[in-house]
Amino acid sequence: MTSPILITGGAQRLGLAIAKDLIAQQHEVIITYRTKKPAVDELKALGAVVIQADFATQDGITTLISDVKSQTKTLRAVIHNASDWDQEADTNDYNQLFQKMMQVHANTPYQLNLALQNMLASNDVVSDIIHMTDYVQIKGSKKHIAYAASKAALHNLTLSFSALLAPKVKVKVNSIAPALVMFNDHDSPIYRAKALKKSLLEVCPGPQEAVKAVNYLLSSDYVTGQTLHLDGGRHLK
Ligand SMILES: NC(=O)C1=CN([C@@H]2O[C@H](COP(=O)(O)OP(=O)(O)OC[C@H]3O[C@@H](n4cnc5c(N)ncnc54)[C@H](OP(=O)(O)O)[C@@H]3O)[C@@H](O)[C@H]2O)C=CC1
Ligand SMILES: Nc1nc2c(c(=O)[nH]1)N=C([C@H](O)[C@@H](O)CO)CN2
């Protein structure tokens, strides 16, 4: 019996690339999406289960948990990918910004992991939780302060849940910490040139770099409580 892999925020960019790759490997995939996009119908046509969910509210989290439980009794993995990259310059309501960042990047993975842990434990073989964090978990970010703090909190969940879910239940829990992996369409040429210079390799690898990292962690029998840094050597520059 194969158990599905749950990916939050799977309707675009890294989450979509990961979902398509896992479907191509014959995994059952469940994705959540906040805003309906053509990719949602594309994934459904490929056999994925697609669930609309906005984690901004407690009801959104609670409903998603219930929806997943109505879909399956077991899980092979949960990939916490859903994220907003918000910055302080875009608001003067810092309380709302901080709450929003913590809600999507820390509170949601925290509650989903606790609610779904038994489904992960019921999988025939070892299972995985993957937290998509960020390079800035180790150094902060002066332009995305609340975002960086929430990603650091998410990484701390990796440490706590890896200890909680082993050895009694065999669930590996790891962070994937990208730096610049995929530009946004609106990124200007000046921004792109500046961002590339921040790493040693000075490249933007694209979403397949995250796909490869996910597949490595899923294939591992011994990595847990770790961070896979996808940063092009930025930490040494
Ligand atoms: N791209 C990169 O270079 C980097 C990415 N990362 C991390 O990797 C992961 C994937 O990155 P990327 O693909 O660029 O992510 P995106 O910015 O494309 O966001 C992924 C999805 O998250 C969804 N989402 C945002 N907020 C919520 C919410 N409250 N409830 C439900 N869904 C929500 C978005 O939905 P909607 O479509 O409705 O907006 C979006 O589709 C993220 O966690 C990101 O922080 C880290 C460093 C670099
Ligand atoms: N949810 C998102 N988080 C992040 C994104 C993104 O597009 N969506 N992008 C980045 C940058 O690539 C940054 O790592 C380099 O400038 C960070 N987080």
mmCIF file of C-alpha atoms and ligand atoms in Angstrom:
data_model
loop_
_atom_site.group_PDB
_atom_site.id
_atom_site.type_symbol
_atom_site.label_atom_id
_atom_site.label_comp_id
_atom_site.label_asym_id
_atom_site.label_seq_id
_atom_site.Cartn_x
_atom_site.Cartn_y
_atom_site.Cartn_z
ATOM 1 C CA MET A 1 0.000 0.000 0.000
ATOM 2 C CA THR A 2 1.479 3.381 -0.969
ATOM 3 C CA SER A 3 0.833 6.419 1.164
ATOM 4 C CA PRO A 4 0.407 9.892 -0.293
ATOM 5 C CA ILE A 5 2.771 12.827 0.030
ATOM 6 C CA LEU A 6 1.212 16.113 1.182
ATOM 7 C CA ILE A 7 2.693 19.335 -0.228
ATOM 8 C CA THR A 8 1.398 22.694 0.974
ATOM 9 C CA GLY A 9 1.472 25.574 -1.510
ATOM 10 C CA GLY A 10 1.849 23.170 -4.416
ATOM 11 C CA ALA A 11 0.209 25.225 -7.168
ATOM 12 C CA GLN A 12 3.278 27.142 -8.321
ATOM 13 C CA ARG A 13 7.042 27.409 -8.523
ATOM 14 C CA LEU A 14 9.002 25.091 -6.175
ATOM 15 C CA GLY A 15 5.940 23.320 -4.766
ATOM 16 C CA LEU A 16 4.573 22.643 -8.246
ATOM 17 C CA ALA A 17 7.917 21.320 -9.495
ATOM 18 C CA ILE A 18 8.170 19.016 -6.476
ATOM 19 C CA ALA A 19 4.584 17.797 -6.940
ATOM 20 C CA LYS A 20 5.080 17.057 -10.649
ATOM 21 C CA ASP A 21 8.310 15.180 -9.994
ATOM 22 C CA LEU A 22 6.778 13.019 -7.268
ATOM 23 C CA ILE A 23 3.743 12.253 -9.449
ATOM 24 C CA ALA A 24 6.117 11.248 -12.263
ATOM 25 C CA GLN A 25 7.712 8.805 -9.795
ATOM 26 C CA GLN A 26 4.262 7.278 -9.248
ATOM 27 C CA HIS A 27 3.821 8.755 -5.773
ATOM 28 C CA GLU A 28 0.303 9.661 -4.699
ATOM 29 C CA VAL A 29 0.299 13.419 -4.115
ATOM 30 C CA ILE A 30 -2.002 15.736 -2.207
ATOM 31 C CA ILE A 31 -1.401 19.459 -2.725
ATOM 32 C CA THR A 32 -2.917 22.466 -1.038
ATOM 33 C CA TYR A 33 -3.438 25.715 -2.910
ATOM 34 C CA ARG A 34 -4.633 29.118 -1.709
ATOM 35 C CA THR A 35 -5.437 30.754 -5.032
ATOM 36 C CA LYS A 36 -6.851 28.655 -7.900
ATOM 37 C CA LYS A 37 -4.454 28.528 -10.866
ATOM 38 C CA PRO A 38 -4.264 26.506 -14.110
ATOM 39 C CA ALA A 39 -1.635 24.315 -12.452
ATOM 40 C CA VAL A 40 -4.263 23.093 -9.983
ATOM 41 C CA ASP A 41 -6.313 21.586 -12.809
ATOM 42 C CA GLU A 42 -3.110 20.275 -14.399
ATOM 43 C CA LEU A 43 -2.134 18.469 -11.194
ATOM 44 C CA LYS A 44 -5.675 17.108 -10.786
ATOM 45 C CA ALA A 45 -5.514 15.734 -14.319
ATOM 46 C CA LEU A 46 -2.225 14.051 -13.392
ATOM 47 C CA GLY A 47 -4.001 12.308 -10.533
ATOM 48 C CA ALA A 48 -3.166 14.570 -7.601
ATOM 49 C CA VAL A 49 -5.691 15.368 -4.912
ATOM 50 C CA VAL A 50 -6.003 19.161 -4.737
ATOM 51 C CA ILE A 51 -7.352 20.898 -1.640
ATOM 52 C CA GLN A 52 -7.998 24.624 -1.290
ATOM 53 C CA ALA A 53 -6.576 25.941 1.992
ATOM 54 C CA ASP A 54 -5.622 29.333 3.386
ATOM 55 C CA PHE A 55 -3.569 28.972 6.548
ATOM 56 C CA ALA A 56 -4.076 32.623 7.539
ATOM 57 C CA THR A 57 -6.823 31.547 9.944
ATOM 58 C CA GLN A 58 -7.191 28.775 12.501
ATOM 59 C CA ASP A 59 -10.250 27.596 10.617
ATOM 60 C CA GLY A 60 -8.099 27.216 7.520
ATOM 61 C CA ILE A 61 -5.655 24.986 9.378
ATOM 62 C CA THR A 62 -8.379 22.958 11.107
ATOM 63 C CA THR A 63 -10.302 22.427 7.876
ATOM 64 C CA LEU A 64 -7.184 21.316 6.000
ATOM 65 C CA ILE A 65 -6.376 18.754 8.694
ATOM 66 C CA SER A 66 -9.927 17.403 8.439
ATOM 67 C CA ASP A 67 -9.765 17.336 4.633
ATOM 68 C CA VAL A 68 -6.473 15.394 4.655
ATOM 69 C CA LYS A 69 -7.884 12.899 7.169
ATOM 70 C CA SER A 70 -10.869 12.354 4.875
ATOM 71 C CA GLN A 71 -8.499 11.559 2.011
ATOM 72 C CA THR A 72 -6.127 9.048 3.619
ATOM 73 C CA LYS A 73 -5.272 7.100 6.779
ATOM 74 C CA THR A 74 -1.504 7.187 6.187
ATOM 75 C CA LEU A 75 1.097 9.615 4.839
ATOM 76 C CA ARG A 76 4.545 8.982 3.294
ATOM 77 C CA ALA A 77 5.619 12.608 3.801
ATOM 78 C CA VAL A 78 4.498 16.152 4.531
ATOM 79 C CA ILE A 79 6.338 18.976 2.768
ATOM 80 C CA HIS A 80 5.654 22.378 4.342
ATOM 81 C CA ASN A 81 6.247 24.678 1.399
ATOM 82 C CA ALA A 82 3.471 27.302 1.620
ATOM 83 C CA SER A 83 4.930 30.729 2.214
ATOM 84 C CA ASP A 84 4.622 34.478 1.729
ATOM 85 C CA TRP A 85 7.826 36.498 1.361
ATOM 86 C CA ASP A 86 6.623 39.693 2.986
ATOM 87 C CA GLN A 87 8.778 42.711 3.851
ATOM 88 C CA GLU A 88 8.475 45.500 6.419
ATOM 89 C CA ALA A 89 8.678 48.209 3.720
ATOM 90 C CA ASP A 90 5.239 47.155 2.422
ATOM 91 C CA THR A 91 3.314 47.846 5.637
ATOM 92 C CA ASN A 92 3.183 49.882 8.819
ATOM 93 C CA ASP A 93 1.149 47.248 10.663
ATOM 94 C CA TYR A 94 4.089 45.303 12.042
ATOM 95 C CA ASN A 95 1.940 43.319 14.424
ATOM 96 C CA GLN A 96 -0.167 42.006 11.541
ATOM 97 C CA LEU A 97 2.939 41.257 9.474
ATOM 98 C CA PHE A 98 4.621 39.358 12.295
ATOM 99 C CA GLN A 99 1.476 37.385 13.093
ATOM 100 C CA LYS A 100 0.981 36.543 9.417
ATOM 101 C CA MET A 101 4.550 35.296 8.970
ATOM 102 C CA MET A 102 4.454 33.197 12.122
ATOM 103 C CA GLN A 103 1.018 31.830 11.209
ATOM 104 C CA VAL A 104 1.983 30.455 7.805
ATOM 105 C CA HIS A 105 5.620 29.515 8.462
ATOM 106 C CA ALA A 106 5.497 28.210 12.038
ATOM 107 C CA ASN A 107 2.000 27.796 13.491
ATOM 108 C CA THR A 108 0.685 25.914 10.452
ATOM 109 C CA PRO A 109 3.552 23.375 10.231
ATOM 110 C CA TYR A 110 3.446 23.001 14.036
ATOM 111 C CA GLN A 111 -0.254 22.148 14.114
ATOM 112 C CA LEU A 112 -0.172 19.978 10.979
ATOM 113 C CA ASN A 113 2.768 17.941 12.281
ATOM 114 C CA LEU A 114 1.045 17.280 15.618
ATOM 115 C CA ALA A 115 -2.279 16.460 13.959
ATOM 116 C CA LEU A 116 -0.819 14.225 11.223
ATOM 117 C CA GLN A 117 1.995 12.488 13.140
ATOM 118 C CA ASN A 118 0.045 9.261 13.574
ATOM 119 C CA MET A 119 -0.665 9.095 9.843
ATOM 120 C CA LEU A 120 3.048 9.472 9.174
ATOM 121 C CA ALA A 121 3.846 6.819 11.773
ATOM 122 C CA SER A 122 1.343 4.433 10.186
ATOM 123 C CA ASN A 123 3.237 4.427 6.912
ATOM 124 C CA ASP A 124 4.769 1.012 6.118
ATOM 125 C CA VAL A 125 8.277 2.423 5.843
ATOM 126 C CA VAL A 126 10.069 5.400 7.296
ATOM 127 C CA SER A 127 8.316 8.692 6.553
ATOM 128 C CA ASP A 128 9.378 12.311 6.280
ATOM 129 C CA ILE A 129 8.524 15.824 7.266
ATOM 130 C CA ILE A 130 10.316 18.482 5.240
ATOM 131 C CA HIS A 131 10.250 22.136 6.255
ATOM 132 C CA MET A 132 11.066 24.587 3.469
ATOM 133 C CA THR A 133 12.936 27.200 5.475
ATOM 134 C CA ASP A 134 15.426 29.735 4.069
ATOM 135 C CA TYR A 135 19.130 30.563 4.180
ATOM 136 C CA VAL A 136 18.190 33.562 6.324
ATOM 137 C CA GLN A 137 17.276 31.208 9.187
ATOM 138 C CA ILE A 138 20.959 31.489 10.195
ATOM 139 C CA LYS A 139 21.644 35.170 9.536
ATOM 140 C CA GLY A 140 18.368 37.090 9.529
ATOM 141 C CA SER A 141 17.305 39.639 6.954
ATOM 142 C CA LYS A 142 17.153 43.406 7.456
ATOM 143 C CA LYS A 143 14.430 43.794 4.782
ATOM 144 C CA HIS A 144 12.364 40.695 5.714
ATOM 145 C CA ILE A 145 12.708 40.709 9.519
ATOM 146 C CA ALA A 146 9.479 38.938 10.491
ATOM 147 C CA TYR A 147 9.811 36.530 7.566
ATOM 148 C CA ALA A 148 13.330 35.515 8.610
ATOM 149 C CA ALA A 149 12.299 35.105 12.257
ATOM 150 C CA SER A 150 9.418 32.854 11.219
ATOM 151 C CA LYS A 151 11.713 30.725 9.066
ATOM 152 C CA ALA A 152 14.095 30.396 12.013
ATOM 153 C CA ALA A 153 11.124 29.253 14.095
ATOM 154 C CA LEU A 154 10.265 26.726 11.386
ATOM 155 C CA HIS A 155 13.815 25.391 11.477
ATOM 156 C CA ASN A 156 13.556 25.073 15.258
ATOM 157 C CA LEU A 157 10.470 22.923 14.698
ATOM 158 C CA THR A 158 12.735 20.624 12.659
ATOM 159 C CA LEU A 159 14.919 20.115 15.737
ATOM 160 C CA SER A 160 11.992 19.471 18.097
ATOM 161 C CA PHE A 161 9.951 17.218 15.811
ATOM 162 C CA SER A 162 12.968 15.130 14.746
ATOM 163 C CA ALA A 163 13.508 14.317 18.437
ATOM 164 C CA LEU A 164 9.801 13.760 19.129
ATOM 165 C CA LEU A 165 9.204 11.410 16.168
ATOM 166 C CA ALA A 166 12.126 9.030 16.584
ATOM 167 C CA PRO A 167 13.038 6.329 17.377
ATOM 168 C CA LYS A 168 9.606 5.098 18.516
ATOM 169 C CA VAL A 169 7.985 6.300 15.310
ATOM 170 C CA LYS A 170 10.272 6.446 12.300
ATOM 171 C CA VAL A 171 9.698 9.927 10.937
ATOM 172 C CA LYS A 172 12.686 11.867 9.633
ATOM 173 C CA VAL A 173 12.318 15.638 9.977
ATOM 174 C CA ASN A 174 14.577 17.994 8.017
ATOM 175 C CA SER A 175 14.811 21.550 6.721
ATOM 176 C CA ILE A 176 15.627 22.561 3.184
ATOM 177 C CA ALA A 177 17.060 26.092 3.304
ATOM 178 C CA PRO A 178 17.222 27.697 -0.136
ATOM 179 C CA ALA A 179 18.877 30.997 -0.790
ATOM 180 C CA LEU A 180 18.230 32.315 -4.322
ATOM 181 C CA VAL A 181 16.735 29.294 -6.101
ATOM 182 C CA MET A 182 14.090 30.883 -8.314
ATOM 183 C CA PHE A 183 13.494 34.506 -9.273
ATOM 184 C CA ASN A 184 10.037 36.049 -9.316
ATOM 185 C CA ASP A 185 8.699 37.341 -12.632
ATOM 186 C CA HIS A 186 8.677 40.905 -11.326
ATOM 187 C CA ASP A 187 12.348 40.861 -10.299
ATOM 188 C CA SER A 188 14.186 43.637 -12.187
ATOM 189 C CA PRO A 189 17.463 43.049 -14.090
ATOM 190 C CA ILE A 190 19.266 45.159 -11.472
ATOM 191 C CA TYR A 191 17.820 43.092 -8.616
ATOM 192 C CA ARG A 192 18.688 39.857 -10.419
ATOM 193 C CA ALA A 193 22.295 40.914 -11.054
ATOM 194 C CA LYS A 194 22.710 41.988 -7.407
ATOM 195 C CA ALA A 195 21.116 38.804 -6.067
ATOM 196 C CA LEU A 196 23.342 36.552 -8.206
ATOM 197 C CA LYS A 197 26.451 38.254 -6.815
ATOM 198 C CA LYS A 198 25.544 37.203 -3.257
ATOM 199 C CA SER A 199 26.656 33.577 -3.780
ATOM 200 C CA LEU A 200 29.996 32.035 -4.773
ATOM 201 C CA LEU A 201 28.504 30.271 -7.782
ATOM 202 C CA GLU A 202 26.565 33.379 -8.916
ATOM 203 C CA VAL A 203 23.756 31.340 -10.479
ATOM 204 C CA CYS A 204 20.018 30.955 -9.869
ATOM 205 C CA PRO A 205 19.527 27.173 -10.306
ATOM 206 C CA GLY A 206 15.746 27.006 -10.655
ATOM 207 C CA PRO A 207 13.167 24.779 -8.920
ATOM 208 C CA GLN A 208 14.810 21.496 -9.876
ATOM 209 C CA GLU A 209 17.430 22.200 -7.191
ATOM 210 C CA ALA A 210 14.653 21.917 -4.594
ATOM 211 C CA VAL A 211 13.299 18.798 -6.331
ATOM 212 C CA LYS A 212 16.700 17.125 -6.031
ATOM 213 C CA ALA A 213 16.956 18.054 -2.345
ATOM 214 C CA VAL A 214 13.501 16.640 -1.589
ATOM 215 C CA ASN A 215 14.338 13.385 -3.366
ATOM 216 C CA TYR A 216 17.593 13.043 -1.446
ATOM 217 C CA LEU A 217 15.857 13.444 1.899
ATOM 218 C CA LEU A 218 13.068 11.026 0.945
ATOM 219 C CA SER A 219 15.690 8.450 -0.085
ATOM 220 C CA SER A 220 17.795 8.798 3.069
ATOM 221 C CA ASP A 221 17.661 6.228 5.855
ATOM 222 C CA TYR A 222 19.747 8.226 8.283
ATOM 223 C CA VAL A 223 19.373 11.995 7.901
ATOM 224 C CA THR A 224 17.113 13.720 10.414
ATOM 225 C CA GLY A 225 17.186 16.991 12.306
ATOM 226 C CA GLN A 226 19.341 18.474 9.559
ATOM 227 C CA THR A 227 19.294 21.383 7.125
ATOM 228 C CA LEU A 228 20.087 20.991 3.448
ATOM 229 C CA HIS A 229 21.406 24.431 2.462
ATOM 230 C CA LEU A 230 20.772 25.278 -1.188
ATOM 231 C CA ASP A 231 22.766 28.518 -1.202
ATOM 232 C CA GLY A 232 25.463 28.402 -3.926
ATOM 233 C CA GLY A 233 28.114 29.026 -1.282
ATOM 234 C CA ARG A 234 26.505 32.264 -0.128
ATOM 235 C CA HIS A 235 27.438 31.516 3.488
ATOM 236 C CA LEU A 236 31.122 31.888 2.559
ATOM 237 C CA LYS A 237 30.875 35.143 0.631
HETATM 238 N N1 LIG B 1 12.099 30.897 -4.478
HETATM 239 C C1 LIG B 1 13.231 30.996 -3.800
HETATM 240 O O1 LIG B 1 14.302 31.374 -4.365
HETATM 241 C C2 LIG B 1 13.261 30.680 -2.339
HETATM 242 C C3 LIG B 1 12.228 29.972 -1.730
HETATM 243 N N2 LIG B 1 12.283 29.693 -0.385
HETATM 244 C C4 LIG B 1 11.206 28.947 0.243
HETATM 245 O O2 LIG B 1 10.878 27.807 -0.550
HETATM 246 C C5 LIG B 1 9.448 27.618 -0.552
HETATM 247 C C6 LIG B 1 8.933 27.665 -1.987
HETATM 248 O O3 LIG B 1 9.323 28.918 -2.552
HETATM 249 P P1 LIG B 1 8.450 29.536 -3.770
HETATM 250 O O4 LIG B 1 8.054 28.445 -4.685
HETATM 251 O O5 LIG B 1 9.183 30.723 -4.289
HETATM 252 O O6 LIG B 1 7.150 30.011 -2.976
HETATM 253 P P2 LIG B 1 5.979 31.007 -3.448
HETATM 254 O O7 LIG B 1 6.297 32.401 -3.011
HETATM 255 O O8 LIG B 1 5.713 30.756 -4.876
HETATM 256 O O9 LIG B 1 4.739 30.509 -2.514
HETATM 257 C C7 LIG B 1 4.308 29.179 -2.585
HETATM 258 C C8 LIG B 1 2.828 29.127 -2.341
HETATM 259 O O10 LIG B 1 2.521 29.380 -0.969
HETATM 260 C C9 LIG B 1 1.157 29.780 -0.958
HETATM 261 N N3 LIG B 1 0.771 30.455 0.283
HETATM 262 C C10 LIG B 1 1.244 31.627 0.756
HETATM 263 N N4 LIG B 1 0.605 31.973 1.888
HETATM 264 C C11 LIG B 1 -0.320 30.999 2.127
HETATM 265 C C12 LIG B 1 -1.305 30.796 3.119
HETATM 266 N N5 LIG B 1 -1.517 31.688 4.099
HETATM 267 N N6 LIG B 1 -2.075 29.693 3.045
HETATM 268 C C13 LIG B 1 -1.901 28.797 2.044
HETATM 269 N N7 LIG B 1 -0.980 28.923 1.066
HETATM 270 C C14 LIG B 1 -0.211 30.031 1.104
HETATM 271 C C15 LIG B 1 1.036 30.717 -2.140
HETATM 272 O O11 LIG B 1 -0.310 30.761 -2.530
HETATM 273 P P3 LIG B 1 -0.827 31.885 -3.566
HETATM 274 O O12 LIG B 1 -0.543 31.305 -4.918
HETATM 275 O O13 LIG B 1 -2.286 32.034 -3.259
HETATM 276 O O14 LIG B 1 -0.064 33.151 -3.303
HETATM 277 C C16 LIG B 1 1.983 30.103 -3.161
HETATM 278 O O15 LIG B 1 1.296 29.403 -4.180
HETATM 279 C C17 LIG B 1 8.878 28.704 0.350
HETATM 280 O O16 LIG B 1 8.673 28.210 1.654
HETATM 281 C C18 LIG B 1 9.944 29.771 0.341
HETATM 282 O O17 LIG B 1 9.920 30.592 1.510
HETATM 283 C C19 LIG B 1 13.320 30.139 0.398
HETATM 284 C C20 LIG B 1 14.352 30.856 -0.164
HETATM 285 C C21 LIG B 1 14.415 31.122 -1.563
HETATM 286 N N1 LIG B 2 7.678 32.424 -0.303
HETATM 287 C C1 LIG B 2 8.817 32.851 -0.853
HETATM 288 N N2 LIG B 2 9.930 32.952 -0.115
HETATM 289 C C2 LIG B 2 11.076 33.428 -0.683
HETATM 290 C C3 LIG B 2 11.114 33.766 -2.035
HETATM 291 C C4 LIG B 2 9.916 33.623 -2.799
HETATM 292 O O1 LIG B 2 9.894 33.930 -4.010
HETATM 293 N N3 LIG B 2 8.808 33.173 -2.174
HETATM 294 N N4 LIG B 2 12.256 34.225 -2.622
HETATM 295 C C5 LIG B 2 13.367 34.432 -1.894
HETATM 296 C C6 LIG B 2 14.596 34.979 -2.591
HETATM 297 O O2 LIG B 2 14.934 34.145 -3.693
HETATM 298 C C7 LIG B 2 15.827 35.138 -1.695
HETATM 299 O O3 LIG B 2 16.206 33.883 -1.230
HETATM 300 C C8 LIG B 2 16.995 35.707 -2.492
HETATM 301 O O4 LIG B 2 16.762 37.003 -2.827
HETATM 302 C C9 LIG B 2 13.412 34.170 -0.435
HETATM 303 N N5 LIG B 2 12.180 33.591 0.055
#
